[in-house]
Coordinates of C-alpha atoms in Angstrom, one line a residue:
Chain A
X1 CA -86.8 21.9 -36.9
X2 CA -88.1 23.6 -39.3
X3 CA -90.4 24.1 -42.3
X4 CA -90.6 25.9 -45.6
X5 CA -92.7 28.5 -46.3
X6 CA -94.5 30.5 -49.4
X7 CA -96.0 32.9 -47.3
X8 CA -96.8 34.7 -44.3
X9 CA -100.4 37.0 -45.3
X10 CA -101.0 38.9 -41.8
X11 CA -104.2 41.0 -41.9
X12 CA -106.8 38.8 -43.2
X13 CA -110.5 40.0 -41.5
X14 CA -112.5 36.8 -41.2
X15 CA -111.3 35.4 -44.6
X16 CA -110.1 32.4 -43.5
X17 CA -112.0 31.7 -39.9
X18 CA -113.6 34.9 -36.9
X19 CA -111.6 37.8 -36.5
X20 CA -108.3 39.1 -38.0
X21 CA -106.2 35.7 -38.7
X22 CA -102.9 35.0 -40.1
X23 CA -102.5 33.1 -42.6
X24 CA -99.3 30.9 -43.2
X25 CA -98.7 28.8 -46.1
X26 CA -96.3 26.1 -46.2
X27 CA -94.7 25.3 -48.8
X28 CA -94.7 21.4 -50.9
X29 CA -97.9 19.9 -51.7
X30 CA -99.5 16.0 -52.7
X31 CA -101.2 17.0 -55.3
X32 CA -100.8 18.9 -58.9
X33 CA -104.3 20.9 -59.9
X34 CA -105.5 22.3 -62.9
X35 CA -106.2 25.1 -61.3
X36 CA -103.9 25.4 -58.7
X37 CA -103.0 29.3 -58.5
X38 CA -100.5 28.4 -55.8
X39 CA -97.8 26.1 -58.0
X40 CA -94.7 27.5 -56.4
X41 CA -95.6 25.5 -53.1
X42 CA -94.4 23.0 -56.3
X43 CA -91.6 24.4 -56.9
X44 CA -88.2 24.0 -55.1
X45 CA -88.0 27.7 -55.9
X46 CA -91.0 28.1 -54.8
X47 CA -90.2 28.5 -51.1
X48 CA -89.9 32.3 -49.3
X49 CA -88.0 31.1 -46.1
X50 CA -87.5 28.4 -43.8
X51 CA -88.9 29.2 -40.2
X52 CA -87.9 27.0 -36.7
X53 CA -91.9 27.1 -34.6
X54 CA -90.4 29.7 -32.2
X55 CA -89.5 31.4 -34.8
X56 CA -92.9 31.1 -36.0
X57 CA -94.8 32.4 -32.6
X58 CA -93.0 34.9 -32.1
X59 CA -93.5 36.3 -35.7
X60 CA -97.3 35.8 -35.6
X61 CA -97.1 37.4 -31.5
X62 CA -96.4 40.7 -33.4
X63 CA -100.6 40.7 -34.2
X64 CA -101.7 39.2 -30.5
X65 CA -103.8 42.2 -29.9
X66 CA -105.7 41.6 -32.8
X67 CA -106.2 38.1 -32.5
X68 CA -107.1 38.6 -28.8
X69 CA -109.3 40.9 -29.1
X70 CA -110.8 39.9 -32.0
X71 CA -111.3 36.4 -31.7
X72 CA -108.9 35.8 -34.8
X73 CA -106.0 34.1 -34.4
X74 CA -104.0 31.7 -37.5
X75 CA -105.0 29.9 -40.3
X76 CA -102.8 27.4 -41.8
X77 CA -102.4 27.2 -45.2
X78 CA -100.3 26.0 -48.3
X79 CA -99.6 24.2 -50.0
X80 CA -100.6 21.0 -47.8
X81 CA -99.9 22.3 -44.2
X82 CA -100.6 18.4 -43.4
X83 CA -97.4 17.1 -44.1
X84 CA -95.8 19.9 -41.3
X85 CA -98.0 18.4 -38.5
X86 CA -95.1 17.7 -36.4
X87 CA -94.1 21.3 -36.4
X88 CA -97.7 22.1 -36.7
X89 CA -98.1 20.4 -32.9
X90 CA -95.0 22.3 -31.6
X91 CA -96.3 25.4 -33.5
X92 CA -99.5 25.3 -32.0
X93 CA -97.8 24.5 -28.2
X94 CA -96.1 27.8 -28.4
X95 CA -99.2 30.1 -29.0
X96 CA -101.2 31.9 -26.8
X97 CA -104.7 29.3 -25.7
X98 CA -106.5 32.0 -26.7
X99 CA -106.0 31.8 -30.6
X100 CA -107.8 29.9 -32.9
X101 CA -106.4 27.7 -34.9
X102 CA -107.3 27.3 -38.5
X103 CA -106.4 24.2 -41.3
X104 CA -106.8 24.4 -44.6
X105 CA -105.9 20.9 -46.1
X106 CA -106.6 18.2 -49.2
X107 CA -106.6 15.8 -46.5
X108 CA -104.5 13.9 -48.4
X109 CA -102.0 12.2 -46.4
X110 CA -101.5 9.4 -44.4
X111 CA -104.0 9.6 -41.5
X112 CA -101.7 10.0 -39.0
X113 CA -100.8 13.4 -39.6
X114 CA -104.3 14.2 -39.4
X115 CA -104.6 12.0 -36.1
X116 CA -101.2 14.4 -34.7
X117 CA -103.1 17.9 -34.6
X118 CA -106.3 17.6 -34.2
X119 CA -105.9 18.1 -30.7
X120 CA -104.5 21.6 -31.9
X121 CA -106.6 22.6 -34.7
X122 CA -110.4 24.8 -33.2
X123 CA -111.4 24.1 -37.0
X124 CA -111.1 22.4 -40.7
X125 CA -111.6 23.9 -44.5
X126 CA -110.9 20.7 -46.4
X127 CA -110.8 20.8 -50.2
X128 CA -113.1 18.1 -51.5
X129 CA -112.8 19.0 -55.3
X130 CA -115.0 16.4 -55.9
X131 CA -115.7 12.5 -54.6
X132 CA -115.8 10.9 -57.4
X133 CA -112.6 9.0 -57.8
X134 CA -112.4 9.7 -61.7
X135 CA -113.0 13.4 -61.6
X136 CA -111.0 13.8 -58.2
X137 CA -107.9 12.2 -59.7
X138 CA -108.1 13.9 -63.3
X139 CA -108.4 17.3 -61.6
X140 CA -105.3 16.6 -58.9
X141 CA -103.6 13.7 -59.9
X142 CA -103.9 12.3 -57.2
X143 CA -105.5 9.6 -55.7
X144 CA -108.7 10.4 -53.3
X145 CA -108.4 7.5 -51.0
X146 CA -106.2 9.0 -48.5
X147 CA -109.2 12.3 -48.7
X148 CA -112.1 9.5 -47.9
X149 CA -109.9 7.6 -45.2
X150 CA -109.7 11.3 -43.4
X151 CA -112.9 12.1 -43.5
X152 CA -113.8 9.4 -42.1
X153 CA -111.9 9.3 -39.2
X154 CA -113.5 12.5 -38.8
X155 CA -116.4 11.7 -38.8
X156 CA -116.0 8.7 -36.7
X157 CA -114.6 11.4 -33.8
X158 CA -117.7 13.2 -34.0
X159 CA -116.0 16.1 -35.3
X160 CA -118.3 16.9 -38.0
X161 CA -118.8 19.9 -36.7
X162 CA -115.7 21.7 -36.9
X163 CA -115.4 21.0 -40.3
X164 CA -116.4 23.0 -43.4
X165 CA -116.6 21.0 -46.6
X166 CA -115.3 22.9 -50.1
X167 CA -117.4 21.8 -52.8
X168 CA -116.3 23.5 -56.3
X169 CA -117.9 23.9 -59.7
X170 CA -114.8 22.7 -61.9
X171 CA -115.1 23.7 -65.6
X172 CA -114.4 21.0 -67.6
X173 CA -114.1 18.3 -65.1
X174 CA -117.1 18.3 -63.3
X175 CA -121.2 19.1 -63.2
X176 CA -123.0 20.9 -60.7
X177 CA -125.0 17.6 -60.7
X178 CA -121.3 16.0 -59.5
X179 CA -121.3 18.6 -56.9
X180 CA -124.4 17.9 -55.5
X181 CA -123.9 14.1 -55.6
X182 CA -120.5 14.5 -53.8
X183 CA -122.4 16.9 -51.0
X184 CA -124.6 14.2 -50.8
X185 CA -122.2 11.7 -50.7
X186 CA -120.3 13.8 -47.6
X187 CA -124.0 13.8 -45.8
X188 CA -123.9 11.0 -45.2
X189 CA -121.2 11.0 -43.5
X190 CA -122.6 13.4 -40.9
X191 CA -121.4 16.5 -42.3
X192 CA -123.5 20.2 -43.3
X193 CA -121.0 22.8 -43.2
X194 CA -120.5 23.1 -47.2
X195 CA -118.7 26.2 -48.6
X196 CA -119.9 25.8 -53.0
X197 CA -118.8 28.3 -55.2
X198 CA -117.5 28.3 -58.8
X199 CA -114.7 28.4 -60.4
X200 CA -113.9 30.7 -62.8
X201 CA -110.6 30.3 -65.4
X202 CA -109.5 32.6 -67.3
X203 CA -108.2 32.0 -71.1
X204 CA -104.8 32.0 -69.9
X205 CA -105.0 28.8 -68.6
Chain B
X1 CA -111.8 51.6 -50.6
X2 CA -108.7 50.0 -51.4
X3 CA -108.8 46.7 -49.5
X4 CA -105.3 47.8 -47.7
X5 CA -106.9 50.9 -46.4
X6 CA -110.2 48.9 -45.7
X7 CA -108.1 47.0 -43.0
X8 CA -106.0 49.8 -41.9
X9 CA -109.2 51.3 -40.7
X10 CA -110.3 48.3 -39.2
X11 CA -107.3 47.6 -37.3
X12 CA -107.2 51.3 -35.7
X13 CA -110.9 51.0 -35.1
X14 CA -109.9 47.5 -32.9
X15 CA -106.8 49.5 -31.5
X16 CA -108.8 52.2 -30.4
X17 CA -111.8 50.0 -28.6
X18 CA -109.1 48.5 -27.2
X19 CA -107.5 51.4 -25.5
X20 CA -111.4 53.1 -24.4
X21 CA -111.8 49.6 -23.0
X22 CA -109.0 49.6 -20.6
X23 CA -108.7 53.6 -20.3
X24 CA -105.3 54.3 -22.4
X25 CA -104.9 57.3 -23.8
X26 CA -104.9 57.2 -27.2
X27 CA -104.9 59.6 -30.2
X28 CA -104.8 57.5 -33.5
X29 CA -102.9 59.1 -36.1
X30 CA -104.1 59.4 -39.6
X31 CA -102.2 56.7 -41.1
X32 CA -100.1 58.7 -44.5
X33 CA -98.3 55.8 -45.5
X34 CA -97.9 55.6 -49.2
X35 CA -99.7 52.5 -51.0
X36 CA -101.8 50.1 -49.3
X37 CA -100.6 50.3 -45.7
X38 CA -103.3 47.0 -44.3
X39 CA -102.0 47.8 -41.2
X40 CA -98.6 47.1 -41.2
X41 CA -96.5 50.3 -41.8
X42 CA -93.9 51.7 -38.9
X43 CA -96.3 54.2 -37.8
X44 CA -99.0 51.5 -37.4
X45 CA -97.3 49.0 -36.3
X46 CA -95.9 51.4 -33.1
X47 CA -99.2 52.4 -32.4
X48 CA -99.8 48.2 -31.3
X49 CA -96.9 48.4 -29.4
X50 CA -97.7 51.6 -27.6
X51 CA -100.5 50.1 -26.2
X52 CA -99.2 46.4 -25.4
X53 CA -97.0 48.8 -23.4
X54 CA -99.7 50.1 -21.3
X55 CA -101.4 46.5 -21.1
X56 CA -98.5 45.4 -19.9
X57 CA -98.3 48.3 -17.2
X58 CA -101.9 48.1 -16.2
X59 CA -101.1 44.2 -15.1
X60 CA -98.3 45.5 -13.7
X61 CA -100.2 47.7 -11.8
X62 CA -102.1 44.5 -10.9
X63 CA -105.4 46.5 -12.5
X64 CA -107.6 43.7 -14.8
X65 CA -107.1 44.2 -18.4
X66 CA -109.8 43.0 -20.6
X67 CA -108.9 42.4 -24.2
X68 CA -110.2 38.5 -24.8
X69 CA -112.9 38.9 -27.9
X70 CA -114.0 42.8 -27.3
X71 CA -113.7 43.4 -31.1
X72 CA -115.5 40.6 -32.4
X73 CA -118.3 42.0 -34.1
X74 CA -116.4 44.7 -35.2
X75 CA -114.1 42.9 -37.2
X76 CA -116.3 40.5 -38.2
X77 CA -118.5 43.6 -39.6
X78 CA -115.6 45.7 -41.3
X79 CA -114.9 42.1 -43.0
X80 CA -117.9 42.0 -44.1
X81 CA -117.7 41.4 -48.6
X82 CA -114.0 39.8 -47.8
X83 CA -115.4 36.6 -45.9
X84 CA -115.7 34.5 -49.3
X85 CA -112.2 34.9 -51.0
X86 CA -112.0 33.0 -54.0
X87 CA -110.0 29.7 -53.4
X88 CA -109.5 27.4 -55.7
X89 CA -106.4 25.7 -54.0
X90 CA -106.3 24.3 -50.3
X91 CA -104.1 27.8 -50.2
X92 CA -105.2 31.1 -51.0
X93 CA -103.4 32.6 -54.3
X94 CA -99.9 33.4 -52.5
X95 CA -96.8 34.9 -55.6
X96 CA -92.9 35.0 -55.2
X97 CA -91.4 38.7 -54.8
X98 CA -89.7 38.5 -57.9
X99 CA -93.8 38.4 -60.1
X100 CA -95.0 40.6 -57.8
X101 CA -93.9 43.8 -60.6
X102 CA -95.1 41.9 -63.4
X103 CA -98.1 40.7 -61.8
X104 CA -99.2 44.3 -60.6
X105 CA -99.2 45.1 -64.1
X106 CA -102.0 42.4 -65.1
X107 CA -104.1 44.1 -61.4
X108 CA -107.3 43.8 -63.9
X109 CA -106.9 39.7 -62.7
X110 CA -106.4 40.1 -59.1
X111 CA -109.1 38.9 -56.9
X112 CA -107.2 39.3 -53.8
X113 CA -103.7 41.4 -52.1
X114 CA -102.1 39.8 -49.8
X115 CA -99.4 41.7 -47.3
X116 CA -96.7 39.4 -46.8
X117 CA -94.4 40.2 -43.6
X118 CA -91.4 42.3 -44.3
X119 CA -91.9 42.3 -48.3
X120 CA -94.0 44.5 -50.4
X121 CA -97.9 44.0 -50.7
X122 CA -98.5 41.3 -53.5
X123 CA -100.8 41.1 -56.0
X124 CA -102.4 37.9 -57.2
X125 CA -103.3 36.1 -59.0
X126 CA -102.9 34.9 -63.0
X127 CA -104.9 31.8 -63.9
X128 CA -107.9 31.9 -62.9
X129 CA -109.8 35.3 -62.2
X130 CA -113.6 36.6 -62.0
X131 CA -115.7 36.8 -66.0
X132 CA -118.6 39.0 -66.2
X133 CA -121.3 37.5 -67.9
X134 CA -125.0 38.3 -67.0
X135 CA -126.0 35.2 -64.9
X136 CA -122.1 35.2 -63.3
X137 CA -122.5 36.1 -59.8
X138 CA -118.9 36.9 -58.8
X139 CA -118.3 34.8 -55.2
X140 CA -115.3 37.3 -53.3
X141 CA -113.5 40.3 -54.2
X142 CA -114.2 42.7 -57.2
X143 CA -112.3 45.3 -58.5
X144 CA -114.7 47.7 -57.1
X145 CA -116.4 46.2 -53.8
X146 CA -120.6 47.1 -54.0
X147 CA -120.6 49.7 -51.5
X148 CA -123.6 50.8 -49.1
X149 CA -125.6 54.5 -50.1
X150 CA -124.5 56.7 -48.5
X151 CA -121.2 56.4 -46.8
X152 CA -120.3 52.2 -47.0
X153 CA -119.7 50.2 -44.3
X154 CA -119.9 52.9 -41.5
X155 CA -124.3 54.0 -43.7
X156 CA -124.7 49.8 -43.2
X157 CA -123.9 49.6 -39.7
X158 CA -126.3 52.7 -39.1
X159 CA -128.8 51.3 -40.7
X160 CA -128.7 48.2 -39.1
X161 CA -128.2 50.1 -35.8
X162 CA -132.2 51.8 -36.0
X163 CA -133.6 49.1 -38.0
X164 CA -132.8 46.2 -35.8
X165 CA -136.0 44.7 -33.8
X166 CA -134.9 42.5 -30.8
X167 CA -136.7 39.1 -31.2
X168 CA -139.1 39.0 -27.7
X169 CA -136.5 36.2 -27.0
X170 CA -133.4 36.4 -25.1
X171 CA -131.1 36.3 -27.4
X172 CA -127.6 37.4 -28.4
X173 CA -125.2 36.0 -31.3
X174 CA -124.5 36.8 -35.1
X175 CA -126.5 35.7 -37.8
X176 CA -124.8 35.4 -40.7
X177 CA -126.6 35.9 -44.2
X178 CA -125.3 35.9 -47.4
X179 CA -127.0 37.9 -50.5
X180 CA -126.3 39.1 -53.8
X181 CA -125.9 42.3 -55.4
X182 CA -127.8 42.8 -58.4
X183 CA -126.5 44.9 -61.2
X184 CA -128.7 47.7 -60.2
X185 CA -128.7 47.4 -56.7
X186 CA -130.9 45.3 -56.0
X187 CA -130.9 42.2 -52.7
X188 CA -131.6 39.5 -54.0
X189 CA -131.6 35.5 -52.6
X190 CA -131.0 36.2 -49.2
X191 CA -130.6 33.4 -46.9
X192 CA -129.0 32.6 -43.3
X193 CA -125.9 30.6 -43.1
X194 CA -125.0 31.1 -39.5
X195 CA -128.2 30.5 -37.5
X196 CA -128.7 31.7 -34.2
X197 CA -131.9 31.6 -33.4
X198 CA -135.7 31.5 -35.8
X199 CA -136.8 34.5 -34.8
X200 CA -132.7 36.0 -34.7
X201 CA -132.6 34.9 -38.4
X202 CA -136.3 35.7 -39.2
X203 CA -135.3 40.0 -38.1
X204 CA -131.8 39.0 -40.1
X205 CA -133.4 38.2 -43.2
X206 CA -135.6 41.0 -42.6
X207 CA -132.9 44.0 -42.2
X208 CA -131.3 42.5 -45.0
X209 CA -134.2 42.3 -47.5
X210 CA -135.6 45.6 -46.5
X211 CA -131.7 47.5 -47.3
X212 CA -131.7 49.9 -49.8
X213 CA -130.6 49.8 -53.3
X214 CA -126.8 49.1 -53.0
X215 CA -123.7 50.4 -55.2
X216 CA -122.7 47.7 -57.6
X217 CA -120.1 46.2 -58.1
X218 CA -117.8 46.4 -60.8
X219 CA -115.3 44.8 -63.0
X220 CA -113.8 46.6 -65.8
X221 CA -116.1 49.5 -65.2
X222 CA -119.1 47.3 -65.4
X223 CA -121.8 46.7 -62.6
X224 CA -121.3 43.3 -61.6
X225 CA -123.6 40.7 -59.6
X226 CA -121.6 39.7 -56.4
X227 CA -122.1 37.8 -53.7
X228 CA -121.5 40.0 -50.0
X229 CA -122.3 38.3 -46.5
X230 CA -122.7 40.3 -43.2
X231 CA -123.1 39.2 -40.2
X232 CA -126.2 41.0 -37.8
X233 CA -125.3 41.1 -34.2
X234 CA -127.5 40.5 -31.7
X235 CA -126.4 41.7 -28.3
X236 CA -128.4 43.0 -25.3
X237 CA -127.3 46.0 -23.5

């Protein structure tokens, strides 16, 4: 089993989780966000390399000392890492149990893919975008239904504490009032960790 | 200080702590790698392999090895200011190698630097960037990060050590405080984003609000308002 990657970024300090982490960015994404920074994850030529779970685990082992000493580990992002949930499960079985595993996902995938990785993941960073279905569709080109189903899935399993929800202000797509409304909807599901920030768009895009 | 060099220094401090904790003779050498090392140059990697070898030897001899969590506070504090990296997508901005040269010419647009294994450092990004205006708070890395006066991170640690008042209650943990560094270096909007206890939170906010004026962050040479996050560590000796 091999998965396509667009990058491996080492030595990230408290950026995506506690301690020193390595980001593994997967190729492929079901969404087409207007302001996406990693457009190569949509394009066939965007693949940097393919790796088996064993190869990836071995490669990340070179920072094992840093991970253990700082309580860090690996952040799986992309692209959409849950397109490779089987790969992730195998990879996590090969990692030392002390590593923390963080997942950055849009959750716009079938629920069984999320369910498969639940035993492996310590914390989830979810890019919600906006909870308004029209805004979501206009900005991402995707249907919000899988995201909603997966958020309910996490809430039903009382995993809210292990989830950080990203709520951006997206120029030309949502307003601060939309974002507030999104947060209220998510709070109703029991989520409490929110990361609110603003997209800042250059003239070029 | 460039971000890569900052990472290199932090990793060196972690290596030193591992060595000291496990009674390993280790003299970190000044990294002379040309360019932005980020702890990935052959000399830095060799020091990690040396420590791994020494730890293995100790395990083989049946000696206890301490490793898990010994540098947790260090990584958090050294990472301050890097907490919130501008991340508009599910991932972080990354760039295929063939676009790197082009991107390095527009470094002013960059919000983050990345190191890809076995590849040269990557500078991102081209579609989204911080902008400077009076009201905007830059929530992430700016070209020139704000610095604590009188010596940056080290001076900040010293300030914390000198001024922290331990609450009466027996409390341990990290309070994470976020705040804005204004264009004149003053602190505003400090709030606790990860709590330990009411007393510890209160003390962390007091410390942050009483800090001297910082040297503000700069974007395109101009002071900008910058959001910053630091942990305040309460540890019982």
